Amino acid sequence: GENVEQHPSTLSVQEGDSAVIKCTYSDSASNYFPWYKQELGKRPQLIIDIRSNVGEKKDQRIAVTLNKTAKHFSLHITETQPEDSAVYFCAASIFTLIQGAQKLVFGQGTRLTINP
Amino acid sequence: DTEVTQTPKHLVMGMTNKKSLKCEQHMGHRAMYWYKQKAKKPPELMFVYSYEKLSINESVPSRFSPECPNSSLLNLHLHALQPEDSALYLCASSQVWGLNTGELFFGEGSRLTVL
């Protein structure tokens, strides 16, 4: 089935602390897991992505971990800053038999607020 | 140029109007997408064009009609819309569409209000 669950729906952390957002997916054929950040009134922008042949990927303060067996992946933001406040969407690639290609299914989003 | 440009930014239309949303990219991407986003919700896929050919239609009502005149342009023609169609319409592009689609580049969106 096409389902990506994302938790929590809202998250509030103190500036400088870490934030973790978790997603689970249902399609065992999924092999691409991007994270998008959407600031208020702005476009979604890719912040990090991971493919299924890798368990972890890091880019400065942002990291993503993937557990294919458990079908879940997580976004970790360390040393949070006010500009990290936004809505974060996870996504998973879903293979479409009819078209023989992939499409992205997004999680419901997490509204992250960084308190100064 | 790494941008996807959408026009208009805002559109208000009546239920009997015909209008169009436009999207343009000059990154040489061969896949283009229309997404619909309601407030506080994730983007929902509507259409995928790959090499100017419609590859996915996510059972979108016929009052939405996509068009891909060339590899850089994507239009969404709107006719006889309902108030519940009010949303942010996002265009996106990617290098290709297939088994390894990769990053989606989104435009800023067209905010549509149907009265």
Coordinates of C-alpha atoms in Angstrom, one line a residue:
Chain A
G1 CA 0.0 0.0 0.0
E2 CA 1.0 3.6 -0.3
N3 CA 1.4 4.9 3.2
V4 CA 4.0 7.0 5.0
E5 CA 3.4 7.8 8.7
Q6 CA 5.2 10.7 10.3
H7 CA 5.5 11.6 13.9
P8 CA 5.2 13.9 15.8
S9 CA 2.9 16.3 14.1
T10 CA 4.3 19.2 16.1
L11 CA 7.6 19.5 17.9
S12 CA 8.9 22.3 20.0
V13 CA 12.5 22.4 21.2
Q14 CA 14.8 24.9 22.9
E15 CA 17.4 26.5 20.7
G16 CA 20.6 24.5 20.8
D17 CA 18.8 21.2 21.6
S18 CA 18.3 18.3 19.1
A19 CA 15.1 17.5 17.2
V20 CA 14.2 14.1 15.9
I21 CA 11.3 13.3 13.5
K22 CA 10.4 9.8 12.6
C23 CA 8.7 8.2 9.6
T24 CA 7.5 4.7 8.8
Y25 CA 6.6 3.3 5.3
S26 CA 4.7 0.3 4.1
D27 CA 6.1 -0.5 0.7
S28 CA 9.1 -2.9 1.0
A29 CA 10.2 -1.9 -2.5
S30 CA 10.8 1.8 -1.5
N31 CA 14.4 2.7 -2.0
Y32 CA 14.5 6.5 -1.8
F33 CA 13.7 8.6 1.2
P34 CA 14.0 12.4 1.0
W35 CA 13.2 15.1 3.6
Y36 CA 11.8 18.4 2.6
K37 CA 11.6 21.6 4.6
Q38 CA 8.8 24.1 3.9
E39 CA 9.0 27.5 5.6
L40 CA 5.8 29.5 6.0
G41 CA 4.6 30.7 2.6
K42 CA 7.6 29.1 0.8
R43 CA 8.2 26.2 -1.5
P44 CA 9.3 22.8 -0.1
Q45 CA 13.0 22.3 -0.5
L46 CA 15.1 19.2 -0.2
I47 CA 17.4 19.2 2.8
I48 CA 18.7 15.7 2.8
D49 CA 17.9 12.3 1.2
I50 CA 19.0 8.7 1.6
R51 CA 18.8 5.6 -0.6
S52 CA 18.2 2.2 0.6
N53 CA 21.8 1.0 0.2
V54 CA 22.9 3.3 3.0
G55 CA 22.0 3.3 6.6
E56 CA 23.0 6.8 7.6
K57 CA 23.8 10.1 5.9
K58 CA 25.0 13.3 7.5
D59 CA 25.2 16.9 6.2
Q60 CA 26.5 19.3 8.9
R61 CA 23.8 19.6 11.6
I62 CA 21.4 17.3 9.7
A63 CA 21.4 13.5 9.6
V64 CA 19.1 10.8 8.4
T65 CA 19.0 7.2 9.5
L66 CA 17.3 4.3 7.7
N67 CA 16.3 1.0 9.1
K68 CA 15.0 -1.0 6.1
T69 CA 14.1 -4.1 8.1
A70 CA 11.8 -2.1 10.4
K71 CA 10.8 0.2 7.5
H72 CA 11.5 3.4 9.3
F73 CA 13.7 6.4 8.8
S74 CA 14.4 9.4 11.0
L75 CA 15.6 13.0 10.6
H76 CA 18.0 14.3 13.3
I77 CA 18.8 18.0 13.6
T78 CA 21.4 19.0 16.2
E79 CA 22.2 22.4 17.7
T80 CA 18.9 23.7 16.5
Q81 CA 18.6 27.4 15.5
P82 CA 15.6 29.7 15.0
E83 CA 15.9 29.4 11.2
D84 CA 15.2 25.6 11.6
S85 CA 11.6 26.5 12.4
A86 CA 9.5 25.1 9.6
V87 CA 7.3 22.2 8.5
Y88 CA 9.3 19.1 7.6
F89 CA 8.0 16.4 5.3
C90 CA 9.4 13.0 4.9
A91 CA 8.7 11.0 1.8
A92 CA 9.2 7.5 0.4
S93 CA 9.4 6.3 -3.2
I94 CA 6.5 4.0 -4.1
F95 CA 6.9 1.8 -7.2
T96 CA 4.0 1.9 -9.5
L97 CA 3.5 -1.3 -11.4
I98 CA 1.5 0.2 -14.2
Q99 CA 3.9 3.0 -15.1
G100 CA 7.0 1.0 -14.2
A101 CA 8.4 3.9 -12.3
Q102 CA 8.4 5.6 -8.9
K103 CA 6.5 8.3 -7.3
L104 CA 6.9 10.0 -3.9
V105 CA 4.4 9.7 -1.2
F106 CA 4.8 12.3 1.5
G107 CA 4.2 12.0 5.3
Q108 CA 1.7 14.4 7.0
G109 CA 4.4 16.8 8.1
T110 CA 5.9 17.9 11.4
R111 CA 5.7 21.6 12.4
L112 CA 9.0 22.3 14.2
T113 CA 9.3 25.3 16.4
I114 CA 12.6 26.4 17.9
N115 CA 12.2 28.5 21.0
P116 CA 14.9 31.1 21.7
Chain B
D1 CA 19.3 28.7 -13.1
T2 CA 18.0 26.3 -10.5
E3 CA 14.5 27.7 -10.3
V4 CA 11.1 26.6 -11.1
T5 CA 8.9 29.7 -11.9
Q6 CA 5.2 29.7 -11.5
T7 CA 2.6 32.3 -12.5
P8 CA 0.4 33.7 -11.3
K9 CA 1.3 33.7 -7.6
H10 CA -2.3 34.3 -6.6
L11 CA -5.5 33.6 -8.5
V12 CA -9.1 34.2 -7.6
M13 CA -11.7 32.7 -9.9
G14 CA -15.4 32.0 -10.0
M15 CA -16.8 28.6 -10.6
T16 CA -17.7 29.4 -14.2
N17 CA -14.3 30.9 -15.1
K18 CA -11.5 29.4 -17.2
K19 CA -8.0 30.1 -16.1
S20 CA -4.5 28.6 -16.5
L21 CA -1.5 28.2 -14.2
K22 CA 1.9 28.2 -15.8
C23 CA 5.2 26.7 -14.8
E24 CA 8.6 27.0 -16.4
Q25 CA 12.1 25.5 -15.7
H26 CA 15.4 25.9 -17.5
M27 CA 17.4 23.2 -15.8
G28 CA 17.0 20.8 -18.6
H29 CA 14.8 18.5 -16.5
R30 CA 12.7 16.0 -18.4
A31 CA 10.1 15.4 -15.7
M32 CA 7.6 17.9 -14.5
Y33 CA 4.8 17.6 -11.9
W34 CA 1.7 19.2 -10.6
Y35 CA 1.0 18.9 -6.9
K36 CA -1.9 20.3 -4.8
Q37 CA -1.3 21.4 -1.3
K38 CA -4.1 22.2 1.2
A39 CA -3.3 24.2 4.4
K40 CA -1.3 22.2 6.9
K41 CA -1.2 19.1 4.6
P42 CA 1.5 17.5 2.5
P43 CA 1.7 18.0 -1.3
E44 CA -0.5 15.6 -3.2
L45 CA 0.6 14.4 -6.6
M46 CA -1.8 15.2 -9.4
F47 CA 0.1 14.7 -12.7
V48 CA 3.5 13.6 -13.9
Y49 CA 4.9 14.4 -17.3
S50 CA 8.0 12.6 -18.5
Y51 CA 9.6 13.7 -21.8
E52 CA 6.5 15.8 -22.5
K53 CA 4.2 12.8 -22.2
L54 CA 1.6 12.4 -19.5
S55 CA 2.8 9.5 -17.4
I56 CA 0.6 9.7 -14.3
N57 CA -2.8 11.1 -13.7
E58 CA -3.8 10.5 -10.0
S59 CA -7.5 10.2 -10.8
V60 CA -7.8 14.0 -11.0
P61 CA -11.2 15.4 -12.0
S62 CA -11.4 16.5 -15.6
R63 CA -11.9 20.1 -14.6
F64 CA -8.1 20.1 -14.2
S65 CA -6.4 19.7 -17.6
P66 CA -2.6 19.6 -17.8
E67 CA -0.6 20.4 -20.8
C68 CA 3.2 20.2 -21.5
P69 CA 3.9 22.3 -24.7
N70 CA 7.6 21.6 -24.5
S71 CA 10.3 20.3 -22.1
S72 CA 10.5 23.6 -20.2
L73 CA 6.8 24.5 -19.8
L74 CA 3.9 23.0 -17.9
N75 CA 0.4 24.4 -17.8
L76 CA -2.6 23.5 -15.7
H77 CA -5.9 24.6 -17.3
L78 CA -8.8 25.2 -14.9
H79 CA -12.4 25.1 -15.7
A80 CA -15.6 24.9 -13.7
L81 CA -13.8 24.5 -10.4
Q82 CA -15.4 24.0 -7.0
P83 CA -14.6 26.0 -3.8
E84 CA -13.0 22.9 -2.4
D85 CA -10.4 23.1 -5.2
S86 CA -9.0 26.2 -3.4
A87 CA -5.4 25.3 -2.5
L88 CA -1.7 26.0 -3.3
Y89 CA -0.8 24.4 -6.6
L90 CA 2.9 23.5 -6.8
C91 CA 4.8 22.7 -9.9
A92 CA 8.0 20.7 -9.6
S93 CA 10.6 19.2 -11.9
S94 CA 13.3 16.6 -11.7
Q95 CA 16.1 15.5 -14.0
V96 CA 14.2 12.4 -15.0
W97 CA 11.3 10.3 -13.8
G98 CA 11.6 6.6 -13.5
L99 CA 13.2 4.1 -11.1
N100 CA 15.6 6.6 -9.7
T101 CA 13.8 9.9 -9.8
G102 CA 15.8 11.9 -7.3
E103 CA 15.3 15.5 -6.1
L104 CA 12.2 17.4 -6.8
F105 CA 12.7 21.1 -7.4
F106 CA 9.5 23.0 -6.4
G107 CA 8.2 26.3 -7.6
E108 CA 6.8 28.8 -5.1
G109 CA 3.3 27.8 -6.0
S110 CA 0.1 29.4 -7.3
R111 CA -2.4 30.1 -4.5
L112 CA -5.9 29.5 -6.0
T113 CA -9.1 30.7 -4.4
V114 CA -12.4 29.6 -6.0
L115 CA -15.4 31.6 -5.1

